[in-house]
PDB file of C-alpha atoms in Angstrom:
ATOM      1  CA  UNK A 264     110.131  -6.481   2.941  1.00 43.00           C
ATOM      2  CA  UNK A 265     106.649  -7.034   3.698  1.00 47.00           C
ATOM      3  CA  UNK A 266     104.820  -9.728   2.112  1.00 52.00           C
ATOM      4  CA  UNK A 267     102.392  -8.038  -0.336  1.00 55.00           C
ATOM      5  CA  UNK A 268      98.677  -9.884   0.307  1.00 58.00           C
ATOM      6  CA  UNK A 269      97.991  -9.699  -2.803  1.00 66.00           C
ATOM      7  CA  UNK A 270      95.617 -12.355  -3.535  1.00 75.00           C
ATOM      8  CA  UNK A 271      95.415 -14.117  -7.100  1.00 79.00           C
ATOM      9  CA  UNK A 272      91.672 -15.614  -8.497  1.00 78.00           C
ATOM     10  CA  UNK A 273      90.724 -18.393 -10.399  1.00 75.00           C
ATOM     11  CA  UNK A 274      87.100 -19.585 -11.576  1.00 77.00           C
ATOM     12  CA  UNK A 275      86.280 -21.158  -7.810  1.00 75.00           C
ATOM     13  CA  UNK A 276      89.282 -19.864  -5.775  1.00 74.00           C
ATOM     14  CA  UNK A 277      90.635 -16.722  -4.575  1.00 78.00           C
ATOM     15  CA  UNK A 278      94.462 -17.767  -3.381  1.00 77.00           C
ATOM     16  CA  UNK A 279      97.437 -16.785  -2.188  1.00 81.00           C
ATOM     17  CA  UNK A 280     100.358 -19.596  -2.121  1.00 85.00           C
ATOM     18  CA  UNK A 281     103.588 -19.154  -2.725  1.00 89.00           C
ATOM     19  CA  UNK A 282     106.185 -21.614  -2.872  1.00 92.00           C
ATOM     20  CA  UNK A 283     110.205 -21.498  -3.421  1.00 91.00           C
ATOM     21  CA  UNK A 284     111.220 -23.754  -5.753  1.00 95.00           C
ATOM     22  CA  UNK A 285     115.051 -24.779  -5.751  1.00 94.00           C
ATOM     23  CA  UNK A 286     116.904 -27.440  -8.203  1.00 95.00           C
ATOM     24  CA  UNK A 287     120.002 -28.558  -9.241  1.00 92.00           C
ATOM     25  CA  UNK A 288     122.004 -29.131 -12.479  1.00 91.00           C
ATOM     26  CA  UNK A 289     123.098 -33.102 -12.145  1.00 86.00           C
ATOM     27  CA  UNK A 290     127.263 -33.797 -11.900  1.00 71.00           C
ATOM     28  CA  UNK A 291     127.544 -29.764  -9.879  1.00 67.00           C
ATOM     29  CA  UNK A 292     128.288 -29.060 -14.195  1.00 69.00           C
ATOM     30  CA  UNK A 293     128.102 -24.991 -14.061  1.00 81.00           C
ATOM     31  CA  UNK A 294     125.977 -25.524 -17.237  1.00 85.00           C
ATOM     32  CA  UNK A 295     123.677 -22.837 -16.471  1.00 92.00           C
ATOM     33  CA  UNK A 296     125.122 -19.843 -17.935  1.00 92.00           C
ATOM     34  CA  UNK A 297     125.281 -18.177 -20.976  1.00 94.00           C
ATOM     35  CA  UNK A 298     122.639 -18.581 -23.874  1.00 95.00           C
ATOM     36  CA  UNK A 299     121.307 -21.882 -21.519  1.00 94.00           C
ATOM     37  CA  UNK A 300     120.320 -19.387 -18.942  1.00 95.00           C
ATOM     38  CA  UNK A 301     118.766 -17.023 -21.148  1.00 97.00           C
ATOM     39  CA  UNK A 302     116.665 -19.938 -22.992  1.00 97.00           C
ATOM     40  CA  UNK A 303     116.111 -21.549 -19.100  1.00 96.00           C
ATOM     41  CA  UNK A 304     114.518 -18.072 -18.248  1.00 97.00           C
ATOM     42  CA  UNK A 305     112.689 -18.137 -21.177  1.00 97.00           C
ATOM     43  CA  UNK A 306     111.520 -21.547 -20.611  1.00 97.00           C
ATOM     44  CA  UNK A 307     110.720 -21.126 -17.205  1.00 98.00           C
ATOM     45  CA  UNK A 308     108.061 -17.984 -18.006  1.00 98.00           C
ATOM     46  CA  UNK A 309     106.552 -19.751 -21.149  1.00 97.00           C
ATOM     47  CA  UNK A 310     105.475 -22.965 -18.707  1.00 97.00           C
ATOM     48  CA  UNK A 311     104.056 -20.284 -15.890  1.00 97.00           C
ATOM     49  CA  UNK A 312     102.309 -18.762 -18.473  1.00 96.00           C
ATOM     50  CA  UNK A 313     100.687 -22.087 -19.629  1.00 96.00           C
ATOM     51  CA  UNK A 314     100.134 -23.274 -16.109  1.00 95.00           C
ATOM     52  CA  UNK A 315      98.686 -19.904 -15.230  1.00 93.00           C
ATOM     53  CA  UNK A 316     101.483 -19.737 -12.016  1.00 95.00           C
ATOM     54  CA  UNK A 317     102.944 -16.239 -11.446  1.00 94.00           C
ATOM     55  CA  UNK A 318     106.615 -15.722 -10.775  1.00 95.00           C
ATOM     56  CA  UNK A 319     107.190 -13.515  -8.198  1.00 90.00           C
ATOM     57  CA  UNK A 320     111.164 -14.170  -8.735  1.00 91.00           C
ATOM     58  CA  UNK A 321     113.654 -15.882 -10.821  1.00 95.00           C
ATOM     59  CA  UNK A 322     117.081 -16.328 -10.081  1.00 94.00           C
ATOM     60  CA  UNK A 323     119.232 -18.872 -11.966  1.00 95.00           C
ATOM     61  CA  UNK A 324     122.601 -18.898 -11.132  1.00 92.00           C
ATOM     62  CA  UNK A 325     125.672 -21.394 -12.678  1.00 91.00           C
ATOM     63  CA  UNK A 326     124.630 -24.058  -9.924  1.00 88.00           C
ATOM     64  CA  UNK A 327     121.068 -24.077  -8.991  1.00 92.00           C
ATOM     65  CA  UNK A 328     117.809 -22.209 -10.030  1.00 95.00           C
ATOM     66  CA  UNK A 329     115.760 -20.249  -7.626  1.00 93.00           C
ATOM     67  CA  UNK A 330     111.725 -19.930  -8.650  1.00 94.00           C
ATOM     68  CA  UNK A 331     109.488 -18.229  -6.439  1.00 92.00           C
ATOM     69  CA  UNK A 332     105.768 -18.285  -7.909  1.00 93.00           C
ATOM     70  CA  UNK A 333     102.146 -18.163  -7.006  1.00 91.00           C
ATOM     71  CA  UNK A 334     100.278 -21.314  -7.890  1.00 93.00           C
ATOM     72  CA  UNK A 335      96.913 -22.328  -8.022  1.00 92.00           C
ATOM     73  CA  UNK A 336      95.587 -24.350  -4.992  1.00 91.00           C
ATOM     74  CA  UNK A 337      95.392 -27.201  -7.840  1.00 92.00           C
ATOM     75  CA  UNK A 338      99.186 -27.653  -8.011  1.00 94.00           C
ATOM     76  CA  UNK A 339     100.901 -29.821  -5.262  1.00 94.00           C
ATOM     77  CA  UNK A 340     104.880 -28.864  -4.991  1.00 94.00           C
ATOM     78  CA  UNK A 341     105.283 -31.815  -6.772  1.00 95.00           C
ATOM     79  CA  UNK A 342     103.541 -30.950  -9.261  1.00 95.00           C
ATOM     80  CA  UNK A 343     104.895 -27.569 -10.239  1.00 97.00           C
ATOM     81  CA  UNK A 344     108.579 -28.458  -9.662  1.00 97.00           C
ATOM     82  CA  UNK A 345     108.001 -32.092 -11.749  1.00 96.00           C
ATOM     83  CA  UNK A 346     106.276 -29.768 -14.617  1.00 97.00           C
ATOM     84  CA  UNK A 347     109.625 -26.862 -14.721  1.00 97.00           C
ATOM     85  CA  UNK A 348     111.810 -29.676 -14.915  1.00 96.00           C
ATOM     86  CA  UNK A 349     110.275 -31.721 -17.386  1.00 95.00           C
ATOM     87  CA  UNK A 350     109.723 -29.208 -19.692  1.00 96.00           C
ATOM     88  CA  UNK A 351     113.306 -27.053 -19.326  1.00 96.00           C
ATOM     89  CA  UNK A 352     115.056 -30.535 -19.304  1.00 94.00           C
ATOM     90  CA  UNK A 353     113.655 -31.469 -22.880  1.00 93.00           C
ATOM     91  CA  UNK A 354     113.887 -28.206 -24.630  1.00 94.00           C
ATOM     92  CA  UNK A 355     117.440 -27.564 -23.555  1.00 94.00           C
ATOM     93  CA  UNK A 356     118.460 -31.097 -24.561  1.00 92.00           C
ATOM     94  CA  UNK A 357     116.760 -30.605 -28.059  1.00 92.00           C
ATOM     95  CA  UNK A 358     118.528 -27.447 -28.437  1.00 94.00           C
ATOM     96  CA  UNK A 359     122.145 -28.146 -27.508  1.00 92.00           C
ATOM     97  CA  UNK A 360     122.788 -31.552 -28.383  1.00 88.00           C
ATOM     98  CA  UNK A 361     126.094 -31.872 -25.680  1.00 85.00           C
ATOM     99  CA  UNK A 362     123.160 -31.598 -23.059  1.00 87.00           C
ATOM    100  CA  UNK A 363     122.147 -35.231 -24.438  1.00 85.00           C
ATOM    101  CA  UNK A 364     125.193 -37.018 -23.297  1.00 84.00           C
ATOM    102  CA  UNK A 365     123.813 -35.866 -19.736  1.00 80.00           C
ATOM    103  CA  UNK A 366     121.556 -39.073 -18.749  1.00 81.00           C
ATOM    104  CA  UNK A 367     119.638 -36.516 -17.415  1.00 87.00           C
ATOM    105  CA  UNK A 368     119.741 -32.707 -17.089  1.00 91.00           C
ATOM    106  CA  UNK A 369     118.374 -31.878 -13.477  1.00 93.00           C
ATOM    107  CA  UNK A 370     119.234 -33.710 -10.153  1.00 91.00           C
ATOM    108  CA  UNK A 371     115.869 -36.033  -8.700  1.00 92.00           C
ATOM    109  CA  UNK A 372     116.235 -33.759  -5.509  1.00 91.00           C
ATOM    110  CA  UNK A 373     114.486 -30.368  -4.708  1.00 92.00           C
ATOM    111  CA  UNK A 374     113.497 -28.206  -2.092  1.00 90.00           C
ATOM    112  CA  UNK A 375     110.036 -26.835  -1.805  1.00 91.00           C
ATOM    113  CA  UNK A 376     109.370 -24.281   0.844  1.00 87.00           C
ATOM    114  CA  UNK A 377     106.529 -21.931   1.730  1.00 85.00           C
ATOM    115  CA  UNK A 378     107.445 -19.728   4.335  1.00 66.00           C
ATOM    116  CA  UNK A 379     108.224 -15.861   3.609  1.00 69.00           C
ATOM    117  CA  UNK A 380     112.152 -15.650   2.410  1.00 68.00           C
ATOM    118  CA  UNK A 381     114.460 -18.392   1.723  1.00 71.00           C
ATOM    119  CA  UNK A 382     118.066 -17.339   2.577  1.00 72.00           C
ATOM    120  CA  UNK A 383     120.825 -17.839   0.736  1.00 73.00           C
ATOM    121  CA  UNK A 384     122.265 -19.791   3.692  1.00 79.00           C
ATOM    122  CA  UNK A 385     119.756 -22.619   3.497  1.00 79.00           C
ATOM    123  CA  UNK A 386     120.070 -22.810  -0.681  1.00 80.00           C
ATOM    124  CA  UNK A 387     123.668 -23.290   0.014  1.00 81.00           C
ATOM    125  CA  UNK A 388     123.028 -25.940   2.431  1.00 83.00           C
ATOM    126  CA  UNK A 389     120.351 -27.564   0.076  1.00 79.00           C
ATOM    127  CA  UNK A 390     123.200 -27.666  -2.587  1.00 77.00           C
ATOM    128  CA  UNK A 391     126.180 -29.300  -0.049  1.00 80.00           C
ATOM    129  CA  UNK A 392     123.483 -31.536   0.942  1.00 79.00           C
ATOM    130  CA  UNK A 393     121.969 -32.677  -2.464  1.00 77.00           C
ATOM    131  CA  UNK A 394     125.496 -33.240  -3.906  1.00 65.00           C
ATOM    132  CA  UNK A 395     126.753 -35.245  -1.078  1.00 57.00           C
TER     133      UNK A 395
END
């Protein structure tokens, strides 16, 4: 579909910058399923909300998750992706204590891309790639 150019407003900046956000469970552990992904969703929206991002899509699927959002010029990648992990990685690990044993719950690797749709093809790769 067409990109909508809908542009978003803060105090000093009108903006529009969108960024796919891709990461990775460590040890390929299909851990994302269940009541994790429904908490993981939850998560997810509650840190937007307090980071004022807006997601334009969420997919999280058994292996990887999927954001798409529109960020503030203020946020790097980096940022944004660092912040989502951090904060799903410590909630889920508080709530379901086998998550603990995990030395940590997300992979250090993830792709950050800008440009209109991210296929499925190059997620896939991302994955192959990521867990060697």
């Amino acid at each position: 579909g067409s990109m909508n150019i809908l542009m978003e407003k803060t105090r000093y900046a009108h903006y529009n910058i969108n960024y796919h956000l891709v990461w990775i469970p460590k040890y390929r552990r299909k851990v994302l399923v269940g009541t994790i992904k429904a908490d993981l969703e939850t998560a997810i929206h509650e840190i937007a909300e307090k980071l004022e991002v807006k997601i334009e899509s969420l997919e999280v699927q058994p292996d990887h998750i999927h954001l798409f959002v529109s960020a503030p010029p203020r946020y790097s990648p980096a940022n944004l992706i660092n912040a989502f992990k951090g904060a799903t990685s410590k909630r889920l690990r508080n709530k379901y204590p086998y998550l603990k044993s995990l030395p940590s719950m997300w992979t250090k690797t993830y792709y950050a891309g800008t440009a209109g749709n991210v296929s499925a093809e190059v997620i896939k790769r991302y994955i192959e790639e990521c867990q060697g």
